[in-house]
C-alpha positions as CSV (number, residue, x, y, z in Angstrom):
1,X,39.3,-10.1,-16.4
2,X,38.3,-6.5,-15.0
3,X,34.8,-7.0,-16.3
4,X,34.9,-11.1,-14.6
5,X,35.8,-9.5,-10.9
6,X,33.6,-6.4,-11.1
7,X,30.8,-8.4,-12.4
8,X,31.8,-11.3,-9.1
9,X,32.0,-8.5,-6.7
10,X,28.6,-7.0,-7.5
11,X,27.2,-10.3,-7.7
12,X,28.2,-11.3,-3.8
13,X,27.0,-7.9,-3.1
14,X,24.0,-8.2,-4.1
15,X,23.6,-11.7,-2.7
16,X,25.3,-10.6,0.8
17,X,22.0,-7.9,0.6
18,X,19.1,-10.3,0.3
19,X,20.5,-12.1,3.2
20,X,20.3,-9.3,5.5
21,X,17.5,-9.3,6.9
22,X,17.8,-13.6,7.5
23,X,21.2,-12.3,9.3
24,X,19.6,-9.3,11.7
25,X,16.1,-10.5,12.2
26,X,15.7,-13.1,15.3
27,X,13.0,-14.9,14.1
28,X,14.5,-16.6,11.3
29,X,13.4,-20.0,11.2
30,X,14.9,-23.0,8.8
31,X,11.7,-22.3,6.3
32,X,12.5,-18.8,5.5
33,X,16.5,-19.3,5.5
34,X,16.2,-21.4,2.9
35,X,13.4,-19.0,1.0
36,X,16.0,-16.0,1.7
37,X,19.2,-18.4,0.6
38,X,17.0,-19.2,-3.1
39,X,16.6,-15.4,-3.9
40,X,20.2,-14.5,-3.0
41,X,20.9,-17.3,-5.6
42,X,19.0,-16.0,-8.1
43,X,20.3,-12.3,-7.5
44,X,23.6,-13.7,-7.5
45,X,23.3,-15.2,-10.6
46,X,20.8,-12.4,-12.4
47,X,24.0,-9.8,-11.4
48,X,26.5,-11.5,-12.2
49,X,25.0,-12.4,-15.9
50,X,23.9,-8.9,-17.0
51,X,27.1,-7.9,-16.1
52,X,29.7,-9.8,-17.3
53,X,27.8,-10.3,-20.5
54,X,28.8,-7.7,-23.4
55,X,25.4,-6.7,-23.6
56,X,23.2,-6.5,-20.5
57,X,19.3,-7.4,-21.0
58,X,17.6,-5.9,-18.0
59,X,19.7,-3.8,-16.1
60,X,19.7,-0.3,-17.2
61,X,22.6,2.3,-17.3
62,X,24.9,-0.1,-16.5
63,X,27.8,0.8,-18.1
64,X,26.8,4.3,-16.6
65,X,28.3,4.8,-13.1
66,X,27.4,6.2,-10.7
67,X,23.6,5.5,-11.4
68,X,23.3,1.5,-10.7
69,X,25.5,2.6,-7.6
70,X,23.5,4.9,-6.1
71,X,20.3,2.3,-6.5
72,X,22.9,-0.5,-4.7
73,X,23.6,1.8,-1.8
74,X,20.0,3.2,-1.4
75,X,18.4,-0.5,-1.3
76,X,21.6,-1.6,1.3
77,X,21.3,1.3,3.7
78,X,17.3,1.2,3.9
79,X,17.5,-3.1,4.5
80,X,19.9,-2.7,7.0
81,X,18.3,0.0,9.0
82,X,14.8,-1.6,8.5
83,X,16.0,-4.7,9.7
84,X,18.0,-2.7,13.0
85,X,14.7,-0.8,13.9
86,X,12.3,-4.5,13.6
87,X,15.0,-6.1,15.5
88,X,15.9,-3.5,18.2
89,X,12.6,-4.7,20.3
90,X,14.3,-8.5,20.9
91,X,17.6,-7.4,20.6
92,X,18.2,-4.0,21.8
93,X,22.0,-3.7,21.2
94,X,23.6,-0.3,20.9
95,X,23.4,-0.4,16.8
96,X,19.7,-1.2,16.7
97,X,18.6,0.9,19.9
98,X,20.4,3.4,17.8
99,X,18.4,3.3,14.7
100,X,15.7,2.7,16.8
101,X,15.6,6.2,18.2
102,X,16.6,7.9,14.7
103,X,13.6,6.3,13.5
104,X,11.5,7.8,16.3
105,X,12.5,11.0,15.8
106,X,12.2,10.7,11.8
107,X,8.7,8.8,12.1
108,X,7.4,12.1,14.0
109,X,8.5,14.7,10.9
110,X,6.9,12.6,8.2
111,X,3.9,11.2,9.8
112,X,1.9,13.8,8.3
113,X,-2.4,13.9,6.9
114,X,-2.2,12.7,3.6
115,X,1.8,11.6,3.4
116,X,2.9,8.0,2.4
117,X,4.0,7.4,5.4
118,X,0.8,8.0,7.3
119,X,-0.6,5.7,4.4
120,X,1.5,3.3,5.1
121,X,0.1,3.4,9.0
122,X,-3.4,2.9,7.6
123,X,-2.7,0.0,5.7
124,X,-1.6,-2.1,8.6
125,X,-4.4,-4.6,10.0
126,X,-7.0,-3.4,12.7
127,X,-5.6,-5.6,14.9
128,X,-2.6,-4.5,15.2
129,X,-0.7,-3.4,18.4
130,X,-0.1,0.3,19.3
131,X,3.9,-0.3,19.1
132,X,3.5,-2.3,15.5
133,X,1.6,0.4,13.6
134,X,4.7,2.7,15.6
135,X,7.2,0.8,14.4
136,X,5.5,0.5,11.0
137,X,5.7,4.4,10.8
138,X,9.4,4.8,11.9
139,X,10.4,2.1,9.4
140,X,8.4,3.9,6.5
141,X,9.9,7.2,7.7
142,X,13.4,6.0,7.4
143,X,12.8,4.1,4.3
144,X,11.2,7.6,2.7
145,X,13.9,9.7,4.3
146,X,16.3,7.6,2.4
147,X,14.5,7.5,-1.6
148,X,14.4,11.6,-0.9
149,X,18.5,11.7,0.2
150,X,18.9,9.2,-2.7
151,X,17.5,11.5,-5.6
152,X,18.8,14.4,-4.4
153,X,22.6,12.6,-4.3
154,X,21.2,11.3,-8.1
155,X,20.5,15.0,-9.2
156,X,23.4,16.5,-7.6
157,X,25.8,13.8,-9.3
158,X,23.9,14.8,-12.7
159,X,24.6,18.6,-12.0
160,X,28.3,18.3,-11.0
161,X,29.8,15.1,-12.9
162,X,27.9,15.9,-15.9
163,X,26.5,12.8,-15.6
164,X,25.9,10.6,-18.2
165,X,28.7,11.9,-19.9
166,X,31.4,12.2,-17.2
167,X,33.5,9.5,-18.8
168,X,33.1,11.0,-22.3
169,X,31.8,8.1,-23.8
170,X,27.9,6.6,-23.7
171,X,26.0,4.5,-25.6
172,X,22.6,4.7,-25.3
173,X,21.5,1.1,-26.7
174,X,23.5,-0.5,-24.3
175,X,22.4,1.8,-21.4
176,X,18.7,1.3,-22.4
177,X,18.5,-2.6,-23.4
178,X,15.3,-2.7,-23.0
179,X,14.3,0.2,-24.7
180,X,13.3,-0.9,-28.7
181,X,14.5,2.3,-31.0
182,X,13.0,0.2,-33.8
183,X,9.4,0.4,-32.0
184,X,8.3,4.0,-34.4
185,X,8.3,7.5,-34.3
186,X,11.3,10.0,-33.4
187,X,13.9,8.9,-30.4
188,X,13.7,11.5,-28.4
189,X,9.9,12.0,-27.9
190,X,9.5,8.4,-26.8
191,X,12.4,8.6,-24.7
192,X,10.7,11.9,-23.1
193,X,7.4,10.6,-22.8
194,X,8.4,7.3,-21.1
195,X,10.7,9.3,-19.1
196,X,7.5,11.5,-17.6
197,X,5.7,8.2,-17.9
198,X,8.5,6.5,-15.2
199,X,8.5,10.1,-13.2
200,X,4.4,9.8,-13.2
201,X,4.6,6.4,-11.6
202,X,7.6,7.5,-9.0
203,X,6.0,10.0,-7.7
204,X,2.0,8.3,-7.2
205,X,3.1,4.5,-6.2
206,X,4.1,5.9,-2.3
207,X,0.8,7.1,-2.6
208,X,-1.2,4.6,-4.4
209,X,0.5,0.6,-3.2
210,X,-0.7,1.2,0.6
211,X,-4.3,1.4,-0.5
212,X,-3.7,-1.5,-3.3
213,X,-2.4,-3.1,-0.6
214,X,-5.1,-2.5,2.3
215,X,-7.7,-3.4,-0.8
216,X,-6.1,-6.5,-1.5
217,X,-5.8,-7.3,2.2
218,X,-10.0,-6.3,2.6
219,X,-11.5,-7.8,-0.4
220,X,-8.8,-10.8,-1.9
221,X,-7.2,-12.5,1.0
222,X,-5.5,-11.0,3.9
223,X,-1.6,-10.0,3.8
224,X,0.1,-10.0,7.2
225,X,2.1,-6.8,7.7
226,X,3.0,-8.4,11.3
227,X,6.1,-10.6,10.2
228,X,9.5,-9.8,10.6
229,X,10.7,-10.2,7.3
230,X,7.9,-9.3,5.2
231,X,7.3,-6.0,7.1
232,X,11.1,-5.3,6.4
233,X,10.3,-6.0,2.5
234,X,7.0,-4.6,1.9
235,X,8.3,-1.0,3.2
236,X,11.9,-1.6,1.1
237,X,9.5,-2.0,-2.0
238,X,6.9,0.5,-1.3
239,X,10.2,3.0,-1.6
240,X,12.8,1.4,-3.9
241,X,10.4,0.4,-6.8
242,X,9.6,4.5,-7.1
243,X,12.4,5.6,-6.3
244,X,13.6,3.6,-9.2
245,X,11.5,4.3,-11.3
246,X,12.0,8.1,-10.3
247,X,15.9,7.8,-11.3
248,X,15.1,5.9,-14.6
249,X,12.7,8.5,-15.7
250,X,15.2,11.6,-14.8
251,X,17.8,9.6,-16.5
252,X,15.5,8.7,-19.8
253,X,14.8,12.9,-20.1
254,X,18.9,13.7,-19.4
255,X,19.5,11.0,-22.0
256,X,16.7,12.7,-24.6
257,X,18.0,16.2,-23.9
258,X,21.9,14.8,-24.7
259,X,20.6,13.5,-28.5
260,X,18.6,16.6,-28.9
261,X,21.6,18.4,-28.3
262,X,23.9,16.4,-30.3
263,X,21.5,16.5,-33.3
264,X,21.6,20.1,-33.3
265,X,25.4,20.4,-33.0
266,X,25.0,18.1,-36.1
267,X,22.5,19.8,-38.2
268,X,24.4,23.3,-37.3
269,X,28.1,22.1,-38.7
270,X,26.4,20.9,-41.6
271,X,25.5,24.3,-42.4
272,X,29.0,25.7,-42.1
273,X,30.6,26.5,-45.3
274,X,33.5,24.6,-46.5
């Protein structure tokens, strides 16, 4: 039953997060309500079936708190305060002027030559208005803001809980379903090098999906930036995909380090004499 009403709670949860932006943003017209109601469905659903099954088949290091968590709160935070500074202009209530002015003041510290954020500024059309590409860079400075406060709260949960073992018990398999032990060659290399593979792509995607994106937009077909909602979830993705990625990578090389360890503990008592 405990495993039933966690896996319901994180199911609405995630549902109730998918419809925030249908909930802050004005513009919300009957089309994209119902677009926003299917893919908080299918969240729903997705959550609550990897975890109230015995063994999850997507989600990792889910029976591994605080790391799914931490992901949660990161994605909630940045839609809500995305969807506050894109809605502050029609409805300019204290929350949303509030966020508004953060953003502002955020936007000016990271809007730096050759950051993501000042990519992200480039990548908007040519015709857009002075205050989009501005709001553009205040919501990509939040959203940044928030992927660097969330691996920093990821690190220092792994430094001070001892994470992945602060409950004593993990099992890797079930942790890492879709990583294939069976696949060849020792654990804990493959487990390293995907985790530096995962690191590799955290760290370039801020820099590389606004010029895939301004490419796509040039040569394929164009890819408006300029509506509410899509503006609200091309800058959540631009951050939480890496940041993601980021986490799964740090956690892959904590969880190679932990065998490593263990093996040698091993191979040391079997040494001892008798």
């Amino acid at each position: 039953m405990s495993r039933l009403a966690g896996a319901l709670v994180r199911a609405i949860l995630m549902g109730l997060t998918a419809c925030v932006p249908a909930l802050m943003l004005p513009d919300t017209n009957v089309d994209t309500a119902q677009i926003v109601a299917l893919i908080a469905v299918f969240a729903t659903f997705l959550t609550f079936f990897e975890y109230v099954s015995v063994y999850p088949g997507l989600i990792a290091f889910r029976d591994a708190p605080p790391f799914n968590r931490i992901r949660f709160l990161a994605l909630f935070v940045m839609v809500v305060l995305l969807s506050a500074i894109e809605a502050a202009p029609s409805e300019p209530n204290t929350f949303n002027r509030l966020i508004a002015a953060f953003g502002s003041v955020v936007g000016d510290a990271f809007d730096l030559p050759y950051s993501p954020v000042r990519l992200m500024v480039l990548s908007m059309p040519t015709h857009s208005t002075f205050a989009q590409v501005i709001e553009m860079r205040n919501m990509s400075a939040i959203a940044f803001a928030i992927s660097l406060i969330t691996l920093i709260v990821f690190a220092l949960t792994m430094i001070l809980r001892g994470w992945p073992l602060s409950r004593k018990t993990f099992n890797v398999w079930v942790n890492l379903p879709t990583f294939d032990p069976t696949m060849g060659g020792d654990v804990v290399e493959r487990l390293r090098r995907d985790s530096w593979v995962n690191v590799a792509l955290g760290f370039l995607l801020p820099f590389v999906l606004p010029a895939i994106l301004k490419l796509i937009s040039v040569n394929i077909t164009p890819i408006s930036l300029l509506s509410s909602h899509t503006l609200v979830w091309t800058v959540t993705a631009w951050v939480f995909i890496p940041v993601s990625l980021f986490m799964r990578g740090i956690a892959m090389g904590r969880v190679a380090t932990m065998i490593e360890r263990k093996r040698r503990a091993q191979e040391s008592s079997s040494y001892l004499p008798a």
